[in-house]
Tab-separated table of C-alpha atoms in Angstrom:
chain	number	residue	atom	x	y	z
A	1	THR	CA	-40.343	-9.112	-49.225
A	2	TYR	CA	-43.406	-7.402	-50.712
A	3	PRO	CA	-46.022	-9.384	-48.596
A	4	CYS	CA	-44.002	-8.611	-45.480
A	5	ASN	CA	-43.922	-4.913	-46.293
A	6	ASN	CA	-47.733	-4.693	-46.849
A	7	PHE	CA	-49.351	-7.130	-44.280
A	8	PHE	CA	-47.065	-7.038	-41.293
A	9	PRO	CA	-46.917	-3.361	-40.267
A	10	ASN	CA	-45.828	-4.329	-36.750
A	11	LEU	CA	-43.047	-6.837	-37.709
A	12	GLN	CA	-40.012	-6.396	-35.508
A	13	TYR	CA	-37.986	-9.547	-36.018
A	14	LEU	CA	-37.018	-10.545	-39.724
A	15	SER	CA	-34.671	-13.220	-40.953
A	16	LEU	CA	-33.890	-13.382	-44.663
A	17	ALA	CA	-30.887	-15.461	-44.086
A	18	HIS	CA	-29.730	-17.397	-47.131
A	19	CYS	CA	-32.670	-16.201	-49.212
A	20	ARG	CA	-31.084	-15.737	-52.639
A	21	LYS	CA	-34.294	-14.976	-54.797
A	22	PHE	CA	-34.911	-11.341	-53.812
A	23	THR	CA	-32.884	-8.317	-55.097
A	24	ASP	CA	-32.235	-4.815	-54.164
A	25	LYS	CA	-35.570	-3.926	-55.675
A	26	GLY	CA	-37.331	-6.152	-52.989
A	27	LEU	CA	-35.625	-4.275	-50.289
A	28	LEU	CA	-36.910	-1.047	-52.013
A	29	TYR	CA	-40.344	-2.115	-50.775
A	30	LEU	CA	-39.228	-1.678	-47.278
A	31	SER	CA	-38.951	2.015	-47.662
A	32	SER	CA	-41.920	2.714	-50.003
A	33	GLY	CA	-44.663	0.725	-48.221
A	34	LYS	CA	-46.509	0.614	-44.951
A	35	GLY	CA	-44.873	-2.298	-43.243
A	36	CYS	CA	-41.470	-3.137	-41.647
A	37	HIS	CA	-40.753	0.409	-40.475
A	38	ARG	CA	-40.660	-1.096	-36.803
A	39	LEU	CA	-37.940	-3.750	-37.466
A	40	ILE	CA	-35.386	-4.039	-34.693
A	41	TYR	CA	-33.844	-7.231	-35.643
A	42	LEU	CA	-32.553	-8.106	-39.196
A	43	ASP	CA	-30.540	-11.168	-40.338
A	44	LEU	CA	-29.123	-10.931	-43.976
A	45	SER	CA	-26.644	-13.915	-43.561
A	46	GLY	CA	-25.601	-15.385	-46.893
A	47	CYS	CA	-27.565	-12.890	-48.977
A	48	VAL	CA	-24.667	-12.291	-51.268
A	49	GLN	CA	-26.868	-10.702	-53.982
A	50	ILE	CA	-27.420	-7.456	-52.085
A	51	SER	CA	-25.386	-4.432	-53.296
A	52	VAL	CA	-24.840	-1.126	-51.705
A	53	ASP	CA	-28.188	0.016	-53.092
A	54	GLY	CA	-29.919	-2.690	-51.134
A	55	PHE	CA	-28.421	-1.601	-47.852
A	56	ARG	CA	-29.380	1.839	-48.681
A	57	ASN	CA	-33.011	0.888	-49.250
A	58	ILE	CA	-33.036	-1.024	-45.860
A	59	ALA	CA	-31.727	2.300	-44.221
A	60	ASN	CA	-34.457	4.324	-45.710
A	61	GLY	CA	-37.208	1.946	-44.658
A	62	CYS	CA	-35.976	0.641	-41.206
A	63	SER	CA	-33.931	3.139	-39.311
A	64	GLY	CA	-34.838	1.648	-36.056
A	65	ILE	CA	-32.744	-1.596	-36.469
A	66	GLN	CA	-30.898	-2.440	-33.373
A	67	ASP	CA	-29.677	-5.967	-33.967
A	68	LEU	CA	-27.906	-6.766	-37.252
A	69	LEU	CA	-26.677	-10.078	-38.321
A	70	ILE	CA	-24.704	-10.502	-41.671
A	71	ASN	CA	-22.784	-13.804	-41.605
A	72	LYS	CA	-21.163	-15.782	-44.468
A	73	MET	CA	-21.322	-12.727	-46.811
A	74	PRO	CA	-18.020	-12.502	-48.728
A	75	THR	CA	-19.590	-9.620	-50.791
A	76	LEU	CA	-20.049	-7.363	-47.756
A	77	THR	CA	-18.028	-4.256	-48.038
A	78	ASP	CA	-17.382	-1.071	-46.101
A	79	ARG	CA	-19.657	0.928	-48.331
A	80	CYS	CA	-22.590	-1.417	-47.470
A	81	ILE	CA	-22.209	-0.644	-43.832
A	82	GLN	CA	-21.648	3.053	-44.494
A	83	ALA	CA	-24.870	3.166	-46.482
A	84	LEU	CA	-26.863	1.388	-43.738
A	85	VAL	CA	-25.396	3.487	-40.841
A	86	GLU	CA	-26.169	6.731	-42.588
A	87	LYS	CA	-29.719	6.420	-41.239
A	88	CYS	CA	-29.550	3.384	-38.896
A	89	GLN	CA	-27.921	4.849	-35.900
A	90	GLN	CA	-29.777	2.967	-33.287
A	91	ILE	CA	-27.885	-0.221	-34.072
A	92	MET	CA	-26.636	-1.847	-30.752
A	93	SER	CA	-25.437	-5.227	-31.859
A	94	VAL	CA	-23.557	-6.329	-34.977
A	95	VAL	CA	-22.499	-9.812	-36.050
A	96	PHE	CA	-20.330	-10.186	-39.188
A	97	LEU	CA	-18.846	-13.752	-39.272
A	98	ASP	CA	-16.975	-14.712	-42.383
A	99	SER	CA	-17.114	-11.178	-44.042
A	100	PRO	CA	-13.397	-10.844	-44.874
A	101	HIS	CA	-13.629	-7.454	-46.770
A	102	LEU	CA	-14.749	-5.330	-44.007
A	103	SER	CA	-12.070	-2.958	-42.693
A	104	ASP	CA	-11.583	-0.304	-39.969
A	105	THR	CA	-13.520	2.055	-42.339
A	106	ALA	CA	-16.676	0.052	-41.611
A	107	PHE	CA	-16.040	0.244	-37.934
A	108	LYS	CA	-15.436	3.884	-38.141
A	109	ALA	CA	-19.072	4.221	-39.426
A	110	LEU	CA	-20.340	1.787	-36.758
A	111	ALA	CA	-18.696	3.819	-34.014
A	112	GLU	CA	-21.346	6.426	-34.487
A	113	CYS	CA	-23.835	4.064	-33.100
A	114	LYS	CA	-23.878	3.144	-29.374
A	115	LEU	CA	-22.762	-0.457	-29.766
A	116	VAL	CA	-22.964	-2.990	-26.876
A	117	LYS	CA	-22.056	-6.151	-28.835
A	118	VAL	CA	-19.591	-6.622	-31.655
A	119	SER	CA	-18.773	-9.957	-33.282
A	120	ILE	CA	-16.379	-10.123	-36.197
A	121	GLU	CA	-14.547	-13.263	-37.183
A	122	GLY	CA	-12.195	-14.367	-40.079
A	123	ASN	CA	-11.049	-10.939	-41.072
A	124	ASN	CA	-7.423	-9.793	-41.984
A	125	GLN	CA	-8.433	-6.125	-42.680
A	126	ILE	CA	-9.493	-5.105	-39.165
A	127	THR	CA	-6.547	-3.608	-37.113
A	128	ASP	CA	-5.873	-2.084	-33.760
A	129	LEU	CA	-7.681	1.124	-35.071
A	130	SER	CA	-11.043	-0.555	-34.599
A	131	PHE	CA	-10.444	-1.026	-30.939
A	132	LYS	CA	-9.346	2.529	-30.664
A	133	LEU	CA	-12.554	3.611	-32.135
A	134	MET	CA	-14.371	1.215	-29.725
A	135	SER	CA	-12.601	2.744	-26.711
A	136	LYS	CA	-13.583	6.202	-27.692
A	137	CYS	CA	-17.184	5.786	-28.935
A	138	CYS	CA	-18.488	2.717	-27.341
A	139	PRO	CA	-18.392	3.244	-23.606
A	140	TYR	CA	-21.125	0.821	-22.828
A	141	ILE	CA	-19.977	-2.169	-24.847
A	142	ARG	CA	-20.344	-5.334	-23.118
A	143	HIS	CA	-19.521	-8.127	-25.677
A	144	ILE	CA	-16.332	-8.131	-27.992
A	145	HIS	CA	-15.867	-11.078	-30.223
A	146	MET	CA	-12.858	-10.303	-32.698
A	147	ALA	CA	-11.713	-13.907	-33.489
A	148	ASP	CA	-9.256	-14.825	-36.189
A	149	CYS	CA	-8.303	-11.209	-36.893
A	150	PRO	CA	-4.525	-11.726	-37.325
A	151	ASN	CA	-3.720	-7.947	-37.263
A	152	ILE	CA	-5.044	-7.460	-33.802
A	153	THR	CA	-2.246	-6.982	-31.278
A	154	ASP	CA	-1.698	-6.390	-27.619
A	155	ALA	CA	-2.224	-2.584	-28.476
A	156	SER	CA	-5.971	-3.501	-28.945
A	157	LEU	CA	-6.381	-4.881	-25.473
A	158	LYS	CA	-4.550	-1.915	-23.960
A	159	MET	CA	-6.915	0.457	-25.536
A	160	ILE	CA	-10.097	-1.194	-24.395
A	161	SER	CA	-8.798	-1.716	-20.836
A	162	PRO	CA	-10.399	1.552	-19.494
A	163	LEU	CA	-13.798	0.420	-20.588
A	164	LYS	CA	-16.010	-0.492	-17.619
A	165	HIS	CA	-18.776	-2.826	-18.845
A	166	ILE	CA	-16.989	-5.567	-20.838
A	167	LEU	CA	-18.496	-9.009	-19.787
A	168	VAL	CA	-17.274	-11.185	-22.807
A	169	LEU	CA	-13.988	-11.022	-24.594
A	170	ASN	CA	-13.171	-13.401	-27.506
A	171	VAL	CA	-9.773	-12.856	-29.298
A	172	ALA	CA	-9.418	-16.595	-30.414
A	173	ASP	CA	-6.840	-17.157	-33.180
A	174	CYS	CA	-5.478	-13.520	-32.768
A	175	ILE	CA	-1.924	-15.109	-32.689
A	176	ARG	CA	-0.346	-11.754	-31.816
A	177	ILE	CA	-1.941	-11.337	-28.453
A	178	SER	CA	0.486	-11.961	-25.726
A	179	ASP	CA	0.870	-11.736	-21.943
A	180	GLY	CA	1.375	-7.942	-22.137
A	181	GLY	CA	-2.097	-7.411	-23.675
A	182	VAL	CA	-3.915	-9.787	-21.391
A	183	ARG	CA	-2.221	-8.464	-18.260
A	184	THR	CA	-3.150	-4.744	-19.057
A	185	PHE	CA	-6.851	-5.715	-19.918
A	186	VAL	CA	-7.527	-7.899	-16.866
A	187	GLN	CA	-5.870	-5.078	-14.631
A	188	GLY	CA	-8.225	-2.559	-16.360
A	189	SER	CA	-11.798	-1.506	-15.430
A	190	SER	CA	-13.525	-4.592	-16.708
A	191	GLY	CA	-11.260	-7.244	-15.420
A	192	ALA	CA	-13.219	-7.920	-12.101
A	193	LYS	CA	-16.613	-8.029	-14.009
A	194	LEU	CA	-15.455	-10.162	-16.925
A	195	ARG	CA	-17.625	-13.369	-17.339
A	196	GLU	CA	-16.131	-15.016	-20.466
A	197	LEU	CA	-12.672	-15.015	-21.915
A	198	ASN	CA	-11.496	-16.851	-24.998
A	199	LEU	CA	-7.810	-17.035	-25.900
A	200	THR	CA	-7.932	-20.062	-28.072
A	201	ASN	CA	-4.733	-20.425	-30.224
A	202	CYS	CA	-3.106	-17.251	-28.615
A	203	ILE	CA	0.193	-19.162	-28.684
A	204	CYS	CA	2.094	-16.389	-26.902
A	205	VAL	CA	0.085	-16.475	-23.879
A	206	THR	CA	1.868	-18.133	-20.860
A	207	ASP	CA	1.316	-18.972	-17.254
A	208	ALA	CA	1.927	-15.290	-16.477
A	209	SER	CA	-1.434	-14.404	-18.032
A	210	VAL	CA	-3.226	-17.302	-16.407
A	211	THR	CA	-1.978	-16.282	-12.911
A	212	GLU	CA	-3.113	-12.635	-13.592
A	213	ILE	CA	-6.564	-13.916	-14.758
A	214	ALA	CA	-6.973	-15.953	-11.541
A	215	GLN	CA	-6.013	-12.955	-9.380
A	216	ARG	CA	-8.152	-10.372	-11.071
A	217	CYS	CA	-11.155	-11.998	-12.770
A	218	HIS	CA	-13.423	-12.976	-9.775
A	219	GLU	CA	-16.615	-13.319	-11.816
A	220	LEU	CA	-15.113	-15.333	-14.692
A	221	THR	CA	-17.304	-18.335	-15.458
A	222	TYR	CA	-15.850	-19.446	-18.860
A	223	LEU	CA	-12.125	-19.679	-19.918
A	224	ASN	CA	-10.888	-21.138	-23.067
A	225	LEU	CA	-7.142	-21.569	-23.359
A	226	ARG	CA	-7.199	-24.175	-26.147
A	227	HIS	CA	-3.901	-24.681	-27.872
A	228	CYS	CA	-2.223	-22.136	-25.597
A	229	GLU	CA	0.831	-24.493	-25.559
A	230	ASN	CA	2.919	-22.444	-23.143
A	231	VAL	CA	0.384	-22.796	-20.381
A	232	THR	CA	1.573	-25.405	-17.881
A	233	ASP	CA	0.544	-26.701	-14.432
A	234	ALA	CA	2.112	-23.601	-12.723
A	235	GLY	CA	-0.557	-21.430	-14.379
A	236	ILE	CA	-3.328	-23.921	-13.963
A	237	GLU	CA	-2.635	-24.327	-10.249
A	238	ALA	CA	-3.774	-20.662	-9.762
A	239	LEU	CA	-7.093	-21.319	-11.409
A	240	GLY	CA	-7.879	-23.903	-8.747
A	241	ASN	CA	-8.905	-21.037	-6.367
A	242	MET	CA	-11.356	-19.538	-8.835
A	243	SER	CA	-14.721	-20.506	-7.331
A	244	SER	CA	-16.659	-18.799	-10.067
A	245	LEU	CA	-15.196	-20.939	-12.945
A	246	ILE	CA	-17.657	-23.494	-14.347
A	247	SER	CA	-16.420	-23.971	-17.793
A	248	ILE	CA	-12.829	-24.409	-18.948
A	249	ASP	CA	-11.050	-25.639	-22.106
A	250	LEU	CA	-7.348	-26.553	-21.656
A	251	SER	CA	-7.088	-28.753	-24.872
A	252	GLY	CA	-3.605	-28.803	-26.364
A	253	THR	CA	-1.913	-27.232	-23.441
A	254	SER	CA	0.946	-28.704	-21.332
A	255	ILE	CA	-1.296	-29.578	-18.342
A	256	SER	CA	-0.463	-32.704	-16.554
A	257	ASP	CA	-1.988	-34.608	-13.618
A	258	MET	CA	-0.761	-32.192	-11.215
A	259	GLY	CA	-2.630	-29.313	-12.842
A	260	LEU	CA	-5.746	-31.318	-13.151
A	261	ARG	CA	-5.621	-32.101	-9.427
A	262	SER	CA	-5.433	-28.376	-8.651
A	263	LEU	CA	-8.318	-27.526	-10.936
A	264	GLY	CA	-10.582	-29.910	-9.071
A	265	HIS	CA	-10.174	-28.185	-5.732
A	266	HIS	CA	-13.286	-25.961	-5.696
A	267	GLY	CA	-15.474	-28.747	-7.225
A	268	LYS	CA	-17.872	-26.469	-9.309
A	269	ILE	CA	-16.647	-27.102	-12.832
A	270	LYS	CA	-19.488	-28.343	-15.157
A	271	GLU	CA	-17.488	-28.393	-18.488
A	272	LEU	CA	-13.939	-29.621	-18.854
A	273	SER	CA	-12.110	-30.073	-22.125
A	274	ILE	CA	-8.631	-31.509	-22.039
A	275	SER	CA	-8.467	-33.020	-25.421
A	276	GLU	CA	-4.883	-33.576	-26.914
A	277	CYS	CA	-3.254	-33.328	-23.357
A	278	LYS	CA	-0.715	-36.167	-23.766
A	279	ASN	CA	0.572	-35.754	-20.110
A	280	ILE	CA	-2.894	-36.616	-18.666
A	281	SER	CA	-3.327	-40.026	-17.122
A	282	ASP	CA	-5.880	-41.920	-15.120
A	283	THR	CA	-4.544	-40.541	-11.785
A	284	GLY	CA	-5.269	-36.963	-13.033
A	285	ILE	CA	-8.929	-37.717	-14.000
A	286	GLN	CA	-9.344	-39.651	-10.655
A	287	GLU	CA	-8.134	-36.729	-8.629
A	288	PHE	CA	-10.171	-34.127	-10.483
A	289	CYS	CA	-13.435	-36.098	-10.562
A	290	LYS	CA	-13.455	-37.059	-6.843
A	291	GLY	CA	-14.228	-33.513	-5.911
A	292	THR	CA	-16.254	-32.460	-9.003
A	293	LYS	CA	-19.788	-33.941	-8.732
A	294	TYR	CA	-21.374	-31.301	-10.827
A	295	LEU	CA	-19.465	-32.164	-14.089
A	296	GLU	CA	-21.853	-32.386	-17.112
A	297	HIS	CA	-19.498	-32.160	-20.079
A	298	CYS	CA	-16.182	-34.003	-20.104
A	299	HIS	CA	-14.033	-34.166	-23.277
A	300	VAL	CA	-10.823	-36.049	-22.965
A	301	SER	CA	-10.271	-37.085	-26.543
A	302	TYR	CA	-6.877	-37.876	-27.915
A	303	CYS	CA	-5.395	-38.518	-24.475
A	304	PRO	CA	-3.563	-41.844	-25.261
A	305	GLN	CA	-2.689	-42.669	-21.690
A	306	LEU	CA	-6.406	-42.951	-20.472
A	307	THR	CA	-7.851	-46.308	-19.706
A	308	ASP	CA	-11.091	-47.653	-18.390
A	309	GLU	CA	-10.098	-46.598	-14.968
A	310	ALA	CA	-10.474	-42.849	-15.906
A	311	VAL	CA	-13.985	-43.538	-17.153
A	312	LYS	CA	-14.818	-45.590	-14.075
A	313	THR	CA	-14.002	-42.701	-11.717
A	314	MET	CA	-15.766	-40.231	-13.981
A	315	ALA	CA	-18.836	-42.220	-14.144
A	316	PHE	CA	-19.290	-43.109	-10.433
A	317	HIS	CA	-18.441	-39.568	-9.178
A	318	CYS	CA	-20.115	-37.415	-11.954
A	319	HIS	CA	-23.696	-38.741	-12.273
A	320	ARG	CA	-24.843	-35.544	-14.061
A	321	LEU	CA	-22.814	-36.186	-17.243
A	322	THR	CA	-24.667	-35.447	-20.373
A	323	SER	CA	-21.704	-35.334	-22.901
A	324	VAL	CA	-18.595	-37.389	-22.951
A	325	ASN	CA	-15.868	-37.640	-25.560
A	326	VAL	CA	-13.171	-40.300	-25.391
A	327	ALA	CA	-12.378	-40.379	-29.101
A	328	GLY	CA	-8.824	-41.340	-29.981
A	329	CYS	CA	-8.152	-42.962	-26.542
A	330	PRO	CA	-6.974	-46.474	-27.857
A	331	LYS	CA	-6.968	-48.176	-24.534
A	332	MET	CA	-10.591	-48.020	-23.780
A	333	THR	CA	-12.608	-51.284	-23.783
A	334	ASP	CA	-16.304	-52.338	-23.420
A	335	THR	CA	-15.698	-52.087	-19.659
A	336	CYS	CA	-15.643	-48.336	-19.771
A	337	ILE	CA	-18.931	-48.187	-21.565
A	338	GLN	CA	-20.297	-50.587	-18.978
A	339	TYR	CA	-19.378	-48.070	-16.272
A	340	LEU	CA	-20.987	-45.164	-18.143
A	341	ALA	CA	-24.244	-47.169	-18.898
A	342	ALA	CA	-24.498	-48.070	-15.211
A	343	ALA	CA	-24.080	-44.637	-13.558
A	344	CYS	CA	-24.742	-41.941	-16.258
A	345	HIS	CA	-28.419	-42.225	-17.012
A	346	TYR	CA	-28.571	-38.483	-18.317
A	347	LEU	CA	-25.998	-39.065	-21.094
A	348	HIS	CA	-27.122	-37.443	-24.351
A	349	VAL	CA	-23.860	-37.203	-26.346
A	350	LEU	CA	-21.114	-39.877	-26.487
A	351	ASP	CA	-18.116	-40.050	-28.959
A	352	VAL	CA	-16.004	-43.138	-28.880
A	353	SER	CA	-14.510	-42.795	-32.320
A	354	GLY	CA	-11.126	-44.552	-32.591
A	355	CYS	CA	-11.725	-46.679	-29.541
A	356	ILE	CA	-10.630	-49.708	-31.553
A	357	HIS	CA	-11.283	-52.308	-28.813
A	358	LEU	CA	-15.074	-51.613	-28.397
A	359	THR	CA	-17.311	-54.330	-29.545
A	360	ASP	CA	-21.074	-54.868	-30.007
A	361	LYS	CA	-21.204	-55.293	-26.103
A	362	ALA	CA	-20.706	-51.715	-25.874
A	363	LEU	CA	-23.810	-50.771	-27.810
A	364	LYS	CA	-25.908	-53.271	-25.807
A	365	TYR	CA	-24.721	-51.658	-22.531
A	366	LEU	CA	-25.647	-48.177	-23.933
A	367	TRP	CA	-28.961	-49.509	-25.071
A	368	LYS	CA	-29.966	-50.901	-21.698
A	369	GLY	CA	-28.485	-48.070	-19.498
A	370	CYS	CA	-28.466	-44.730	-21.329
A	371	LYS	CA	-32.114	-44.265	-22.307
A	372	GLN	CA	-31.494	-40.467	-23.013
A	373	LEU	CA	-28.771	-40.985	-25.429
A	374	GLN	CA	-29.355	-38.898	-28.673
A	375	ILE	CA	-25.943	-38.816	-30.487
A	376	LEU	CA	-23.366	-41.478	-30.807
A	377	LYS	CA	-20.117	-41.373	-32.874
A	378	MET	CA	-18.206	-44.634	-33.485
A	379	LEU	CA	-15.903	-43.864	-36.328
A	380	TYR	CA	-12.897	-46.353	-36.741
A	381	CYS	CA	-14.469	-48.761	-34.414
A	382	ARG	CA	-13.631	-51.919	-36.460
A	383	ASN	CA	-15.049	-54.356	-33.938
A	384	ILE	CA	-18.434	-52.909	-33.830
A	385	THR	CA	-20.674	-54.541	-36.479
A	386	LYS	CA	-23.122	-52.763	-38.835
A	387	GLN	CA	-25.781	-55.222	-37.532
A	388	ALA	CA	-25.284	-54.142	-33.996
A	389	VAL	CA	-25.452	-50.448	-34.947
A	390	LEU	CA	-28.717	-51.059	-36.752
A	391	LYS	CA	-30.166	-52.976	-33.779
A	392	TYR	CA	-29.182	-50.764	-30.856
A	393	THR	CA	-29.061	-47.208	-32.303
A	394	ALA	CA	-32.373	-47.063	-34.177
A	395	LYS	CA	-33.996	-44.628	-31.851
A	396	LEU	CA	-31.001	-42.278	-31.727
A	397	GLU	CA	-31.362	-38.800	-33.118
A	398	LYS	CA	-27.954	-39.056	-34.852
A	399	GLN	CA	-25.397	-41.832	-35.191
A	400	GLU	CA	-22.016	-42.129	-37.068
A	401	HIS	CA	-20.201	-45.394	-37.610
A	402	ASN	CA	-17.582	-47.091	-39.729
A	403	ASP	CA	-15.355	-50.023	-39.265
A	404	ALA	CA	-12.399	-48.738	-41.012
A	405	ASP	CA	-8.748	-48.977	-39.534
A	406	PRO	CA	-7.824	-45.730	-37.695
A	407	PRO	CA	-6.088	-43.166	-39.845
A	408	SER	CA	-2.436	-42.452	-39.187
A	409	TRP	CA	-3.226	-38.974	-37.783
A	410	LEU	CA	-4.636	-40.733	-34.730
A	411	GLY	CA	-1.244	-41.797	-33.928
A	412	TYR	CA	-1.822	-45.487	-33.492
A	413	ASP	CA	-2.464	-48.528	-35.501
A	414	ARG	CA	-5.354	-51.014	-35.685
A	415	ASP	CA	-4.146	-52.864	-32.571
A	416	GLY	CA	-3.500	-49.597	-30.552
A	417	ASN	CA	0.356	-49.570	-31.054
A	418	MET	CA	1.612	-45.938	-31.077
A	419	LEU	CA	3.075	-44.951	-34.350
A	420	THR	CA	6.409	-43.143	-34.663
A	421	PHE	CA	6.620	-40.536	-37.437
A	422	THR	CA	9.807	-39.595	-39.330
A	423	ASN	CA	10.280	-35.933	-40.370
A	424	LYS	CA	8.225	-36.720	-43.488
A	425	HIS	CA	4.680	-37.568	-42.853
A	426	THR	CA	3.664	-41.058	-44.080
A	427	SER	CA	0.666	-39.773	-45.941
A	428	GLU	CA	2.627	-37.300	-47.951
A	429	PRO	CA	3.260	-38.168	-51.547
A	430	GLU	CA	6.814	-39.030	-52.712
């Protein structure tokens, strides 16, 4: 930090992420020297050696910081944030991912700043009180990411519903969020402006929320309902009329072919994820893809009913595909890869792990037709040889392959026969 301090007096952006060899003393130079006083962006992710004194030193030397990133910092405490905010009151954006010891006390200090972005993840100390402070002290906040914070409830969403400028809301893995909170929020002042909404694993959310979202959120482009298992075709049908929607994740929901058909109505979706949707068949994919020529990302992994016919329709109607995931679809054969290679020349990423019937022919098709392919995953593909992998994937940026039998958690055996499990999982010890 000493050279930075003396030789870069106009430095505005500084990342010390995962640098472990400097100490609080090094940060003292920030306040004592000529340089770094103009910092507006600082990343201290993973710098677990910094104590409260270190943060105080930063505050004394860099009071103009606006963007603060401190990820993967289990040693970060409320006192660290308090020491920083004492003098750094121009902070507008904070990102604290995997900092489990921060609490509402830290947010009380941050509320003195005019925050426009907050990202906190993996924290069981933060409660509804932080949202209350946000609603009172952060009238211009635009981006709220409070994922995997299990003490957040519907009350939080109700408290921020009067705020007028929220564009991004992520409450993934906040399992106490339900229809009541979602309904109040989308009916509030930001509902019509919201661009991104992530409700991953909010298991209490149902079709009632999805219908409300479809009616209120006219600017929504990204919606994640992953593992919201109470969302069914009834809710998805309402989304079919949302012309703004370009990215949707319905993995692990109860959607069937009927819902997928409804979703394809407006034809503008670029990213679709329906992994682990056991009720989806070739028919649903065919109905969806026929009206969706802009599709770029299609993830249909672990949908055991799908066959080559689904990929055929995907390939010949969606020429812009750059990422396809059919992992865990045991009925796929070399023919599906032949379809992709013939029509999808912009393909960059492909995952065929667990597609047990694929052979070396599949790699030859890709080598000939998909010249832009960069990443290829082929785990549990026992009929693809190591020799073919070496021959046809040498120029790829990344490839993963093994010829092991599929593990039991995939739900089928080496021949593609579906497994039936008793109450006791087969891999559990006696």
